[in-house]
mmCIF file with all atom_site columns, C-alpha atoms in Angstrom:
data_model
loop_
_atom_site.group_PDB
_atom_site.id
_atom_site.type_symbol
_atom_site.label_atom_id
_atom_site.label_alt_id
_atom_site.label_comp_id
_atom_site.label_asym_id
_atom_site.label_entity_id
_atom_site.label_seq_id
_atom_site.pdbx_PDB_ins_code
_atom_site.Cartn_x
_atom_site.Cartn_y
_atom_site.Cartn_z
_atom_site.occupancy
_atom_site.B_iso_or_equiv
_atom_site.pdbx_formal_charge
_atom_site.auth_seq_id
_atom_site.auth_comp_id
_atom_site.auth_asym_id
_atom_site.auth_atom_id
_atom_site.pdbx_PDB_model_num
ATOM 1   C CA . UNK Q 1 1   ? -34.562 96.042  68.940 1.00 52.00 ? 140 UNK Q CA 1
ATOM 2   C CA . UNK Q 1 2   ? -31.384 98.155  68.560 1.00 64.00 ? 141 UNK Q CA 1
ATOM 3   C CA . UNK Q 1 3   ? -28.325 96.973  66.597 1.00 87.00 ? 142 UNK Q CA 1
ATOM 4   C CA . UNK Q 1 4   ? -26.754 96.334  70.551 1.00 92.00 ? 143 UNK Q CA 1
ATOM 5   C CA . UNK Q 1 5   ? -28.728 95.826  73.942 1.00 92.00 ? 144 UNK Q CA 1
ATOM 6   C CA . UNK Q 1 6   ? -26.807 98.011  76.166 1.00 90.00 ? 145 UNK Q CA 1
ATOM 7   C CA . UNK Q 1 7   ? -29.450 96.704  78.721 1.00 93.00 ? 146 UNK Q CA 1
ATOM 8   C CA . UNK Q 1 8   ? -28.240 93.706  81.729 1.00 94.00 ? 147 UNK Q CA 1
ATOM 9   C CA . UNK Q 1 9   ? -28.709 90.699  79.997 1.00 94.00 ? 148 UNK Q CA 1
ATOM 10  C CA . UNK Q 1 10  ? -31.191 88.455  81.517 1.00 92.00 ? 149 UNK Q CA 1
ATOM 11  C CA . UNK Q 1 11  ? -30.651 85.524  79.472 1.00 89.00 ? 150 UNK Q CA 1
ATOM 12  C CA . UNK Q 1 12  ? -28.143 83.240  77.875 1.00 94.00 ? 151 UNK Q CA 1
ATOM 13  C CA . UNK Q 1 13  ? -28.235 80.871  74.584 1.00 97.00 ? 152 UNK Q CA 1
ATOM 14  C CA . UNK Q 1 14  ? -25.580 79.030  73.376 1.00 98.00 ? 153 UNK Q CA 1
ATOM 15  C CA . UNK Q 1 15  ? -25.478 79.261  69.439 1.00 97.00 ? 154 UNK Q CA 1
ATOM 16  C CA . UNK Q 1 16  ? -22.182 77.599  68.558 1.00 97.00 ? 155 UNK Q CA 1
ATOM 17  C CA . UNK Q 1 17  ? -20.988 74.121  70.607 1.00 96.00 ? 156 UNK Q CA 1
ATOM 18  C CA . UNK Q 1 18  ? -18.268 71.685  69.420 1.00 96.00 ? 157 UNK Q CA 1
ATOM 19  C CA . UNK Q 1 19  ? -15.891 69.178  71.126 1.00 95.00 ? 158 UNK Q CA 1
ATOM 20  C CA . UNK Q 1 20  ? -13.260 72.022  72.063 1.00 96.00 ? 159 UNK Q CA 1
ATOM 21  C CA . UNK Q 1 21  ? -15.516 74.857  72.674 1.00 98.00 ? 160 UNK Q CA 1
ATOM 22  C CA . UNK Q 1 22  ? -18.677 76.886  73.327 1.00 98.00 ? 161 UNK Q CA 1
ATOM 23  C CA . UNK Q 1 23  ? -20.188 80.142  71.880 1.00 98.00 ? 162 UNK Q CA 1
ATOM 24  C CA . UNK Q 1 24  ? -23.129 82.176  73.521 1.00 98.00 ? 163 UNK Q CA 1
ATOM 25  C CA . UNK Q 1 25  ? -25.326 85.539  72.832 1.00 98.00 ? 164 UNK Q CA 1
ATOM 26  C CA . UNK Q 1 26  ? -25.690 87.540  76.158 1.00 97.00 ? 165 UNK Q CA 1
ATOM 27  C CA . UNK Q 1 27  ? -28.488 89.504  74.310 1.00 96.00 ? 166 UNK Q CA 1
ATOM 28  C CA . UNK Q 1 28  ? -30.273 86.743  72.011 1.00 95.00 ? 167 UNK Q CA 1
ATOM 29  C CA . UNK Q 1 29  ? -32.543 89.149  70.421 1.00 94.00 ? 168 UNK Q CA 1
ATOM 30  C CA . UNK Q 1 30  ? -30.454 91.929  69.276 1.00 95.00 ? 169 UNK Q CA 1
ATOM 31  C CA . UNK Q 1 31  ? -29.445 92.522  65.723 1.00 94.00 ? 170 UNK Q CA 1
ATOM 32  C CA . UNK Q 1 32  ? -26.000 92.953  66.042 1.00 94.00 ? 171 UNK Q CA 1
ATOM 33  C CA . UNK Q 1 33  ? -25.330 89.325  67.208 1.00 97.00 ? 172 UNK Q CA 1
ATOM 34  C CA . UNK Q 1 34  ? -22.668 89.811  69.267 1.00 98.00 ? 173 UNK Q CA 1
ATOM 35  C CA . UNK Q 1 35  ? -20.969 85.975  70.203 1.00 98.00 ? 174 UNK Q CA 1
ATOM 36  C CA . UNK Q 1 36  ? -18.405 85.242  73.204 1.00 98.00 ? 175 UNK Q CA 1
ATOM 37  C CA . UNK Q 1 37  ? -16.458 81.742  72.667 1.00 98.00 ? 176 UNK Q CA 1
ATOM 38  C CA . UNK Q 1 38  ? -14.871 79.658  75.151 1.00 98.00 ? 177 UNK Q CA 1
ATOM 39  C CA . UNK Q 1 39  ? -11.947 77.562  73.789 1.00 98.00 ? 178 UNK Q CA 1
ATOM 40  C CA . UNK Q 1 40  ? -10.283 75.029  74.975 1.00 98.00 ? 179 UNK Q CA 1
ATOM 41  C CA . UNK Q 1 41  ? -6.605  74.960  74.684 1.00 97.00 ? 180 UNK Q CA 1
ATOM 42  C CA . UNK Q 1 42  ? -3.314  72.932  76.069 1.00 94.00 ? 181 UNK Q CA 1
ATOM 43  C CA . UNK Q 1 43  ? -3.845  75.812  79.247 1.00 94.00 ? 182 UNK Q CA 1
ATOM 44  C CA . UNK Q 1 44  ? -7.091  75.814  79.449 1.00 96.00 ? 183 UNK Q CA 1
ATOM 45  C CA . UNK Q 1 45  ? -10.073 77.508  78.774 1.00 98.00 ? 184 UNK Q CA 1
ATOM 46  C CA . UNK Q 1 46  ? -9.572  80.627  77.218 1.00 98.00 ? 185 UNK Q CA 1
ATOM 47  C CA . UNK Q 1 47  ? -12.498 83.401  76.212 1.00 98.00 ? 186 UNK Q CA 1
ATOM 48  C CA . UNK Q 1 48  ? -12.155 85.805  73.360 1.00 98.00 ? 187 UNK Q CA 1
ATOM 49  C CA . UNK Q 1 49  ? -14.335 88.931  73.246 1.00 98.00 ? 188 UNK Q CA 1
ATOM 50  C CA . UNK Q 1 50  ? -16.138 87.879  76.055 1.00 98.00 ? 189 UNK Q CA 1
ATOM 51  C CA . UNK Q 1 51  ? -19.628 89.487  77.166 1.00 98.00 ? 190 UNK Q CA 1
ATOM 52  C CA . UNK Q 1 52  ? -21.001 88.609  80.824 1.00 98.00 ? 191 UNK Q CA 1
ATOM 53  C CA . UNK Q 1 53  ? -24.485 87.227  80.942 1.00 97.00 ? 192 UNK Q CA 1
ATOM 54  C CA . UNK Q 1 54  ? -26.347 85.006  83.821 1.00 97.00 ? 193 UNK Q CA 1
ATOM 55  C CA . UNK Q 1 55  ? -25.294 81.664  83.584 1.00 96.00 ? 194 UNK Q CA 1
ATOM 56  C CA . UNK Q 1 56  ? -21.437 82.145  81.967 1.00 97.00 ? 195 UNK Q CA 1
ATOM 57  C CA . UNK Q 1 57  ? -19.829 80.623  84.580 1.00 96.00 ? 196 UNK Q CA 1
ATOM 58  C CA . UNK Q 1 58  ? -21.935 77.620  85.018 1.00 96.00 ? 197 UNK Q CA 1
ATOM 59  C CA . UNK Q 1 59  ? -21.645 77.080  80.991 1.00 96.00 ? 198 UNK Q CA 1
ATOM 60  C CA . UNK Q 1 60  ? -17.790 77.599  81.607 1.00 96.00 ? 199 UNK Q CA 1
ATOM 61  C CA . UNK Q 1 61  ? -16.947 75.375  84.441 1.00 95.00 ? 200 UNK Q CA 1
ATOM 62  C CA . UNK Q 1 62  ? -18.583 72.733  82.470 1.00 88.00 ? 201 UNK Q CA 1
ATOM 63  C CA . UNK Q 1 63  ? -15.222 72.907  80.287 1.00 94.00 ? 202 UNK Q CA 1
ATOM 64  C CA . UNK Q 1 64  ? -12.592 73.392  82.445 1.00 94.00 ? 203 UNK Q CA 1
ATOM 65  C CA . UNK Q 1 65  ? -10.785 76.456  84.701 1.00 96.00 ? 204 UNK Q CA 1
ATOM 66  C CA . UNK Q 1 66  ? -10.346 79.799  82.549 1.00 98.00 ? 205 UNK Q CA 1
ATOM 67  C CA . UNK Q 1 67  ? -6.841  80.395  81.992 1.00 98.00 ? 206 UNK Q CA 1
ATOM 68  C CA . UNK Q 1 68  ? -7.269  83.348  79.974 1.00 98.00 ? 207 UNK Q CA 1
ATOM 69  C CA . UNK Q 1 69  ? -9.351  85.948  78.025 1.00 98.00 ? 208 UNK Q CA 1
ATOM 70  C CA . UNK Q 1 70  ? -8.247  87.475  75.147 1.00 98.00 ? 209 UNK Q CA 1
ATOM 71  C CA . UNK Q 1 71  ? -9.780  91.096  72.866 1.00 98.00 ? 210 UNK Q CA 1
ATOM 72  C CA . UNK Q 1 72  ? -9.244  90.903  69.187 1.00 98.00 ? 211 UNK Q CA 1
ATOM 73  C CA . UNK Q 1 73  ? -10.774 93.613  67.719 1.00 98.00 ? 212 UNK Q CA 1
ATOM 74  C CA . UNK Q 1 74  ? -9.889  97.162  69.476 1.00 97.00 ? 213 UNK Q CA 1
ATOM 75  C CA . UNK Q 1 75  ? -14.421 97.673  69.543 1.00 97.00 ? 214 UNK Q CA 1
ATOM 76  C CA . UNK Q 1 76  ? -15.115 94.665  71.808 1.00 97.00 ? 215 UNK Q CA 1
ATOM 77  C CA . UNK Q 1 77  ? -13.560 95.350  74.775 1.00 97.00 ? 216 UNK Q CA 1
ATOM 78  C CA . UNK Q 1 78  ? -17.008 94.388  75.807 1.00 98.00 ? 217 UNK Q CA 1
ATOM 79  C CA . UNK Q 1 79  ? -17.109 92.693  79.265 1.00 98.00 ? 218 UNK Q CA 1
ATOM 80  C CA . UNK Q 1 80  ? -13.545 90.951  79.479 1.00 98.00 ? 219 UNK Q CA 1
ATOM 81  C CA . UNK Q 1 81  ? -12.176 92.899  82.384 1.00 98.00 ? 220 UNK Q CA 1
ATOM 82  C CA . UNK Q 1 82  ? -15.257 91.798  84.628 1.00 97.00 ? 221 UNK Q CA 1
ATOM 83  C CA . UNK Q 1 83  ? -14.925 88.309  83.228 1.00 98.00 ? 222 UNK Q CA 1
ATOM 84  C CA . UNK Q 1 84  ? -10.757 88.290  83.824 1.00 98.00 ? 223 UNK Q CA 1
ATOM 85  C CA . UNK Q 1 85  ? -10.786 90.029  87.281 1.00 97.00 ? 224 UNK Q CA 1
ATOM 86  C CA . UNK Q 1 86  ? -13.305 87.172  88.582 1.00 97.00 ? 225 UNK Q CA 1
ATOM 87  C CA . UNK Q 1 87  ? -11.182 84.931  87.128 1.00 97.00 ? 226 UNK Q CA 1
ATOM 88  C CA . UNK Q 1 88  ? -8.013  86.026  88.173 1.00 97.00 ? 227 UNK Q CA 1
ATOM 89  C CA . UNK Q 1 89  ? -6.180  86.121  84.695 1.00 98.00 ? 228 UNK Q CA 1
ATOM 90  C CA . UNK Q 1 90  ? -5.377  89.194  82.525 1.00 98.00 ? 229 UNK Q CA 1
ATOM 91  C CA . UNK Q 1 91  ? -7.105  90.368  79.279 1.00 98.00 ? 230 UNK Q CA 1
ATOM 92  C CA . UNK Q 1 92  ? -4.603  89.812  76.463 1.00 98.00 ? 231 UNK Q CA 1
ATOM 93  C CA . UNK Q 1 93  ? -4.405  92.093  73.747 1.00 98.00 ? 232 UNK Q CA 1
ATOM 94  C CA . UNK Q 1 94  ? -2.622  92.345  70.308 1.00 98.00 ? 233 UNK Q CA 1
ATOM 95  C CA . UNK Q 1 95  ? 0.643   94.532  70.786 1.00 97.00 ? 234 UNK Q CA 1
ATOM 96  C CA . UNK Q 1 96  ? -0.534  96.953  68.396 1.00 96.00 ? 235 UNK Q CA 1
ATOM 97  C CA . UNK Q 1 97  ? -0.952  100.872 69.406 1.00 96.00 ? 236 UNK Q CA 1
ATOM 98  C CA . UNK Q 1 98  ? -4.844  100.926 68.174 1.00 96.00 ? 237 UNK Q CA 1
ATOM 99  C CA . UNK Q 1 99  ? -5.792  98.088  71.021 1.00 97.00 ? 238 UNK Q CA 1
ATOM 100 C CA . UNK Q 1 100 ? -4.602  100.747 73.176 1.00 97.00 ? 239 UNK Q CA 1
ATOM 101 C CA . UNK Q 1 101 ? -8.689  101.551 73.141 1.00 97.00 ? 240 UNK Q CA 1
ATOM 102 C CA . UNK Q 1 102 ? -9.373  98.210  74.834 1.00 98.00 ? 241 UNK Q CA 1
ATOM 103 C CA . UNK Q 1 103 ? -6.602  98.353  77.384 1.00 97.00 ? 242 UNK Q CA 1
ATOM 104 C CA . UNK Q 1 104 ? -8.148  102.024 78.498 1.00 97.00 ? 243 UNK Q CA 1
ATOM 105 C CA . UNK Q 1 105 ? -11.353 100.444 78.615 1.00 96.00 ? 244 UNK Q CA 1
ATOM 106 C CA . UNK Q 1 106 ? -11.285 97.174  80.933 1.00 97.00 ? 245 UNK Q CA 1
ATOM 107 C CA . UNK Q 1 107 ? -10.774 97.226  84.426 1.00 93.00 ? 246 UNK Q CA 1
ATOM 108 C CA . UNK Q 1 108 ? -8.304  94.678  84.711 1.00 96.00 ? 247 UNK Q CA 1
ATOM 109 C CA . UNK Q 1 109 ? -4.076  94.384  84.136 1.00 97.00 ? 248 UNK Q CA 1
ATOM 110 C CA . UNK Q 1 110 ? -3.398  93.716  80.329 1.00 97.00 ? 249 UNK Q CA 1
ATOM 111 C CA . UNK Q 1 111 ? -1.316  91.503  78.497 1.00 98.00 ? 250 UNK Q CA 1
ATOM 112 C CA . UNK Q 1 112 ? 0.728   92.239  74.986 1.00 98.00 ? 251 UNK Q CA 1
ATOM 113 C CA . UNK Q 1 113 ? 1.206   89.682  72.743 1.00 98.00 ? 252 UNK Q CA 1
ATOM 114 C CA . UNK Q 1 114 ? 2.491   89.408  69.283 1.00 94.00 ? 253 UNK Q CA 1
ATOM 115 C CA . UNK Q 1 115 ? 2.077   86.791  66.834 1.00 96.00 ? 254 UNK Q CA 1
ATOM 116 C CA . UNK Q 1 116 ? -0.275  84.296  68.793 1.00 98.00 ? 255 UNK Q CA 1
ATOM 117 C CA . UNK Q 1 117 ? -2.149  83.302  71.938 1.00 98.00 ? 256 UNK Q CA 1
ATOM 118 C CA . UNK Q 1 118 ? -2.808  80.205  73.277 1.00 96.00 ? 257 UNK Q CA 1
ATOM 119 C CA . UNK Q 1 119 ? -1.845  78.309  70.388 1.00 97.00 ? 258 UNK Q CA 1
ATOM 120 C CA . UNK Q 1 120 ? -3.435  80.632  67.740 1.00 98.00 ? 259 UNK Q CA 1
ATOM 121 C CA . UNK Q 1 121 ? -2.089  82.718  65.114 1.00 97.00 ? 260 UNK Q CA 1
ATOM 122 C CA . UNK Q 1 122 ? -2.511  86.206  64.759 1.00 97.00 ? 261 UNK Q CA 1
ATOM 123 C CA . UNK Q 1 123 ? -3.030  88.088  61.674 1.00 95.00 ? 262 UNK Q CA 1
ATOM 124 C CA . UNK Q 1 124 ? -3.811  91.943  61.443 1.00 95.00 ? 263 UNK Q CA 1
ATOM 125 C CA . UNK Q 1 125 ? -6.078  93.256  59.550 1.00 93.00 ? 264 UNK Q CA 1
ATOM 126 C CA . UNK Q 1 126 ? -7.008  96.763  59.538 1.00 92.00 ? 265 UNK Q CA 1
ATOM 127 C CA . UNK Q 1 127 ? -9.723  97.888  57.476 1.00 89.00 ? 266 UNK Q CA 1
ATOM 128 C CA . UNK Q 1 128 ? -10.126 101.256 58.367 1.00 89.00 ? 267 UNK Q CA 1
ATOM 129 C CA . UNK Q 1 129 ? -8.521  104.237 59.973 1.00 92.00 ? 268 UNK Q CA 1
ATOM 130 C CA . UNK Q 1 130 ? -10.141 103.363 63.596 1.00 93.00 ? 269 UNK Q CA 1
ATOM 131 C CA . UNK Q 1 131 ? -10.456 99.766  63.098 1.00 94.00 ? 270 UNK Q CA 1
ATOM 132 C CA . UNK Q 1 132 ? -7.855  96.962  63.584 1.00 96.00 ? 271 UNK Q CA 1
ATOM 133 C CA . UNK Q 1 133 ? -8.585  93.326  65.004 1.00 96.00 ? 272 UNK Q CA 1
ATOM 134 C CA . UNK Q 1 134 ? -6.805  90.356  64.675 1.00 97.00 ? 273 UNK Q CA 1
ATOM 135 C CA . UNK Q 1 135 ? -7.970  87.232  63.066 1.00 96.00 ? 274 UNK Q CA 1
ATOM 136 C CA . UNK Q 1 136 ? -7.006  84.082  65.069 1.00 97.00 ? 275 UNK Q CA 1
ATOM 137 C CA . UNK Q 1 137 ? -6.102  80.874  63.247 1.00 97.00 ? 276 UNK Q CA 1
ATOM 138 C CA . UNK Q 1 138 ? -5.157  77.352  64.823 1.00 97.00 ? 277 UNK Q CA 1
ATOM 139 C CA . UNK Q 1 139 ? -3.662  75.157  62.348 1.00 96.00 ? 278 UNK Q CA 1
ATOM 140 C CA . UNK Q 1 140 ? -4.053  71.715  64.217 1.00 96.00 ? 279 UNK Q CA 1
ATOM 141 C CA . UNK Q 1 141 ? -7.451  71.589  64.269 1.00 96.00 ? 280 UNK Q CA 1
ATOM 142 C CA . UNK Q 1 142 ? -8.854  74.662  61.757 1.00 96.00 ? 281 UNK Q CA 1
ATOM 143 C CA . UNK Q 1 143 ? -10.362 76.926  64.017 1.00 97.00 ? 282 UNK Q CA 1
ATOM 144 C CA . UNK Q 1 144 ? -10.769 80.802  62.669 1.00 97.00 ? 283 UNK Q CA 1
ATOM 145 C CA . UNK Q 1 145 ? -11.860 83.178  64.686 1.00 98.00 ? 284 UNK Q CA 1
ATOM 146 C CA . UNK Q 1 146 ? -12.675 86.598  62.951 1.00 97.00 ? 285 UNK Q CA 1
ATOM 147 C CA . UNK Q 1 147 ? -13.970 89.463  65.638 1.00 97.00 ? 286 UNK Q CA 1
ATOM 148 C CA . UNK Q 1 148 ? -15.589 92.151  63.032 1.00 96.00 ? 287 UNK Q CA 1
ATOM 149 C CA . UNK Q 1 149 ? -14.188 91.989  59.712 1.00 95.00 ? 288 UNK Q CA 1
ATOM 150 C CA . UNK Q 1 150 ? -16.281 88.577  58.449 1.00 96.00 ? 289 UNK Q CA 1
ATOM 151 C CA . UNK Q 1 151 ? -19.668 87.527  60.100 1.00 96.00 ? 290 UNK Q CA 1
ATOM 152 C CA . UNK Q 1 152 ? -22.499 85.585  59.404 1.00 97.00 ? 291 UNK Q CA 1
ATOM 153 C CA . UNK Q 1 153 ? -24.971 87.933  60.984 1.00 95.00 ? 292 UNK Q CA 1
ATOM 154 C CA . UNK Q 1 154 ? -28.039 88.912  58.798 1.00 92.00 ? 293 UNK Q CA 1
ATOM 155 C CA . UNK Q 1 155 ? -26.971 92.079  56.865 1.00 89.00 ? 294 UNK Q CA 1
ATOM 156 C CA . UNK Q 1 156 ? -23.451 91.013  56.083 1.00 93.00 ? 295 UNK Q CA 1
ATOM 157 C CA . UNK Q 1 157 ? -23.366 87.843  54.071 1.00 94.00 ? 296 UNK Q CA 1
ATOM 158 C CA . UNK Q 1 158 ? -24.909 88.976  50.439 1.00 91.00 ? 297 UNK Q CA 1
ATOM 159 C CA . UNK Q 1 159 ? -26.948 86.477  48.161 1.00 88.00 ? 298 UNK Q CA 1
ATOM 160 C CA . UNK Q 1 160 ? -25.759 82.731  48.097 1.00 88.00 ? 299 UNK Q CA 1
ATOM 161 C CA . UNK Q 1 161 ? -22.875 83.890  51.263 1.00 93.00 ? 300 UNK Q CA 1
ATOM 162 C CA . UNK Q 1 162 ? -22.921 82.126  54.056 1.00 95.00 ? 301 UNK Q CA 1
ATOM 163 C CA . UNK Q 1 163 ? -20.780 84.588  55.751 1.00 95.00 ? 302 UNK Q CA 1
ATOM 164 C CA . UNK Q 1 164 ? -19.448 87.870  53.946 1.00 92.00 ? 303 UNK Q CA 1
ATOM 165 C CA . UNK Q 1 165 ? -16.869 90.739  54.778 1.00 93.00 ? 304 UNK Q CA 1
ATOM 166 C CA . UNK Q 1 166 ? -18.101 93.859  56.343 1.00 90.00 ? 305 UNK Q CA 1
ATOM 167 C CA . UNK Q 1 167 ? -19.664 96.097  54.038 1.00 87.00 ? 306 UNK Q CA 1
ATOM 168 C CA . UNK Q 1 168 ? -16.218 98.892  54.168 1.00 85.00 ? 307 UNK Q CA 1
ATOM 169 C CA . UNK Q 1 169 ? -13.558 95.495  53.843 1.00 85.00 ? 308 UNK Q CA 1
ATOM 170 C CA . UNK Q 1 170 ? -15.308 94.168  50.484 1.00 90.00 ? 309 UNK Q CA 1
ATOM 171 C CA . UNK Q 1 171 ? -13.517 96.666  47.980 1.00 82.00 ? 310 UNK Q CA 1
ATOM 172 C CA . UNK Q 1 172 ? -10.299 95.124  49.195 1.00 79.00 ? 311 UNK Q CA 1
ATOM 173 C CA . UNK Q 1 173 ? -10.679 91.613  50.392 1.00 78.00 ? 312 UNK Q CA 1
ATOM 174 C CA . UNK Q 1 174 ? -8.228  90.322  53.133 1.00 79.00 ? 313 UNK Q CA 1
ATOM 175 C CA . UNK Q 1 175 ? -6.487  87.184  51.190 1.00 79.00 ? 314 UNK Q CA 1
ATOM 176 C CA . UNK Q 1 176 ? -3.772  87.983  51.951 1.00 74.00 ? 315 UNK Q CA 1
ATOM 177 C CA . UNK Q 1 177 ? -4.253  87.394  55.623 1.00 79.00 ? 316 UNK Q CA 1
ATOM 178 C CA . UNK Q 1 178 ? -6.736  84.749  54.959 1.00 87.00 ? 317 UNK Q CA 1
ATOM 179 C CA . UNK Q 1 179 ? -6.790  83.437  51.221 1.00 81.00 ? 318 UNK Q CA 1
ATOM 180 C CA . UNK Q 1 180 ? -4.470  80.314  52.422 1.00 87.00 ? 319 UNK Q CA 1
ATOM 181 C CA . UNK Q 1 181 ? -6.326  79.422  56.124 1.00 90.00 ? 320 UNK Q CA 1
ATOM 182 C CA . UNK Q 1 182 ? -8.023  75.915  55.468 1.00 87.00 ? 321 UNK Q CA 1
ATOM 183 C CA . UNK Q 1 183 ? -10.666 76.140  58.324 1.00 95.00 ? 322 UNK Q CA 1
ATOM 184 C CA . UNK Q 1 184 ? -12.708 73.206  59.636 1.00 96.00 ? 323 UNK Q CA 1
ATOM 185 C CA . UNK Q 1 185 ? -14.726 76.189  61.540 1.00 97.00 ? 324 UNK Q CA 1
ATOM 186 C CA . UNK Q 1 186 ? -15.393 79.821  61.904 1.00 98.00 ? 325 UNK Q CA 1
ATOM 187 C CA . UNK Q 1 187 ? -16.309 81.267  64.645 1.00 98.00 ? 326 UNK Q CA 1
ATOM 188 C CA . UNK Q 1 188 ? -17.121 85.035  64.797 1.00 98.00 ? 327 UNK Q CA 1
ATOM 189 C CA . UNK Q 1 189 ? -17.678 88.124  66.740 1.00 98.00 ? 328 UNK Q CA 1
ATOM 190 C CA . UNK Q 1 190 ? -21.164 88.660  65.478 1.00 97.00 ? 329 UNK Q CA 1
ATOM 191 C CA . UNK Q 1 191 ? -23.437 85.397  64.031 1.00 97.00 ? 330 UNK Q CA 1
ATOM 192 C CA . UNK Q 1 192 ? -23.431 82.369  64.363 1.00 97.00 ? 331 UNK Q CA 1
ATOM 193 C CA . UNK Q 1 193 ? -20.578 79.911  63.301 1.00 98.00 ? 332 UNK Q CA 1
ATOM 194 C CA . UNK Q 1 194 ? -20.327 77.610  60.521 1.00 98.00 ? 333 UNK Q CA 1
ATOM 195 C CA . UNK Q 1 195 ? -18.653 73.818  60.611 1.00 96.00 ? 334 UNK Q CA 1
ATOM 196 C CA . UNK Q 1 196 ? -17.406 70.791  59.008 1.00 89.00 ? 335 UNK Q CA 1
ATOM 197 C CA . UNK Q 1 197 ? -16.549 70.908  55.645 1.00 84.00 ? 336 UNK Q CA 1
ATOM 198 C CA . UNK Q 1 198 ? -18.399 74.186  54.699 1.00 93.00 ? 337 UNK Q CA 1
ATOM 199 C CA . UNK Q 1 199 ? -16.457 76.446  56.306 1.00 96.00 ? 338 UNK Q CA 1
ATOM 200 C CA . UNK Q 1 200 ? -13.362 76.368  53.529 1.00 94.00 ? 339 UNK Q CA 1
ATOM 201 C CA . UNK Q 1 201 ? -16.206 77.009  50.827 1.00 94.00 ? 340 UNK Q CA 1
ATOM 202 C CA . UNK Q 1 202 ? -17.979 79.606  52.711 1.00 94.00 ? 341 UNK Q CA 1
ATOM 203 C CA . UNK Q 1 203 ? -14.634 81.128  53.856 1.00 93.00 ? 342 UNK Q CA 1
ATOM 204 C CA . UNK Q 1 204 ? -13.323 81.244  50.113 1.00 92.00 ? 343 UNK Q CA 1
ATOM 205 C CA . UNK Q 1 205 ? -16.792 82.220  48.814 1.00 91.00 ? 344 UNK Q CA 1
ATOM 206 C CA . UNK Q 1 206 ? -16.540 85.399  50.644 1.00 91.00 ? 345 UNK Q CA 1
ATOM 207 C CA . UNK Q 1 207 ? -13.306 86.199  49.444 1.00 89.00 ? 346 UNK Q CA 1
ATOM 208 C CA . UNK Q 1 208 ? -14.035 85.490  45.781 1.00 89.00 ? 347 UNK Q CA 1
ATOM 209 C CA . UNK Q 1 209 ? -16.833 87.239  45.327 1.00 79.00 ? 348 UNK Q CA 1
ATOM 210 C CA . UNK Q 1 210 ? -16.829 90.352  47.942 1.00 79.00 ? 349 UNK Q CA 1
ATOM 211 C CA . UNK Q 1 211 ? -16.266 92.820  45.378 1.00 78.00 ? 350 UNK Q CA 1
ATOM 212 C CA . UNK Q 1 212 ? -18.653 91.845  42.703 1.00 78.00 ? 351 UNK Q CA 1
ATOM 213 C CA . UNK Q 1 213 ? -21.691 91.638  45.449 1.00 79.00 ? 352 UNK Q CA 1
ATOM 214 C CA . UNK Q 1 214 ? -20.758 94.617  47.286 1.00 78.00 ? 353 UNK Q CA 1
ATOM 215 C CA . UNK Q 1 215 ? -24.095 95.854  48.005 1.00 68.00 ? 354 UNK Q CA 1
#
């Protein structure tokens, strides 16, 4: 199986549920992992880094009308333009020249923020020339949502990590954008999330230790 099925999904599995959300894999078996949340917020549902699959809608209405989708990293503009045009809201993008790439790539009006959306904070992080995503933090109930630079997919997280920083960000570990979040979850772009209480210790293990076990 390649890193990312490029094929038409044909089946949907929900890998992270909690009171105020959903996560699902369009393409269960690949190895890149790639998870889609629904959120709920004061205006709704909202999506980040969205991927279509049979079924999304029916998991969605379950939880409310979609009052936005939102692309945090400037690689997954993945399928939020077909999932915001059926919807009839914009994709929302950091206001940052590099998400530029998404914008060019959905086929739907775009949005610019800055500093949040719907009720999260945004922190850039930019890891390499080419790369830049935004890690989203809500403070009044813990959620962190990291699009590429932490994951819990196999291949990332190194010996006793539950989750671990991509391979390029571990020589220069992001606490400054994220040494002070206290998260209750984390929910990422690739692998499945992690809850409860062990999400501060897995959060701050991968900080600590990302450039002693870089591979």
């Amino acid at each position: 199986m390649p890193s990312y099925d490029r094929s038409d999904p044909t089946e949907l599995a929900v890998v992270d549920e909690w009171p105020g959300g959903v996560g699902w894999l369009a393409h269960p078996a690949e190895d890149g992992r790639r998870v889609s949340h629904a959120v709920e917020t004061d205006d709704g549902l909202w999506l980040f880094d969205p991927l279509d699959a049979p079924g999304v809608d029916d998991l969605l209405a379950d939880r409310g009308d979609v009052a936005g989708v939102a692309v945090l990293s400037n690689w997954h503009a993945r399928d939020a333009g077909r999932i915001a045009d059926r919807h009839g809201v914009p994709v929302t993008v950091p206001a940052w020249d590099p998400m530029d790439r998404v914008v060019d790539r959905v086929d739907a009006p775009a949005r610019r923020v800055t500093d949040s959306v719907a009720g999260f904070e945004l922190h850039r992080l930019d890891p390499l020339p080419g790369w830049t995503e935004a890690v989203a933090y809500r403070s009044t109930d813990g959620t962190l949502y990291a699009p590429d630079v932490l994951s819990s997919a196999a291949g990332t997280p190194v010996g006793s990590e539950r989750a671990g920083l991509s391979l390029f960000a571990r020589p220069f570990p992001t606490r400054e954008a994220l040494g002070d979040l206290d998260p209750e979850r984390l929910l990422f772009g690739h692998g499945v999330g992690i809850f409860f209480f062990e999400a501060g210790d897995a959060l701050s293990t991968a900080l600590d230790g990302a450039r002693r076990r870089f591979p």
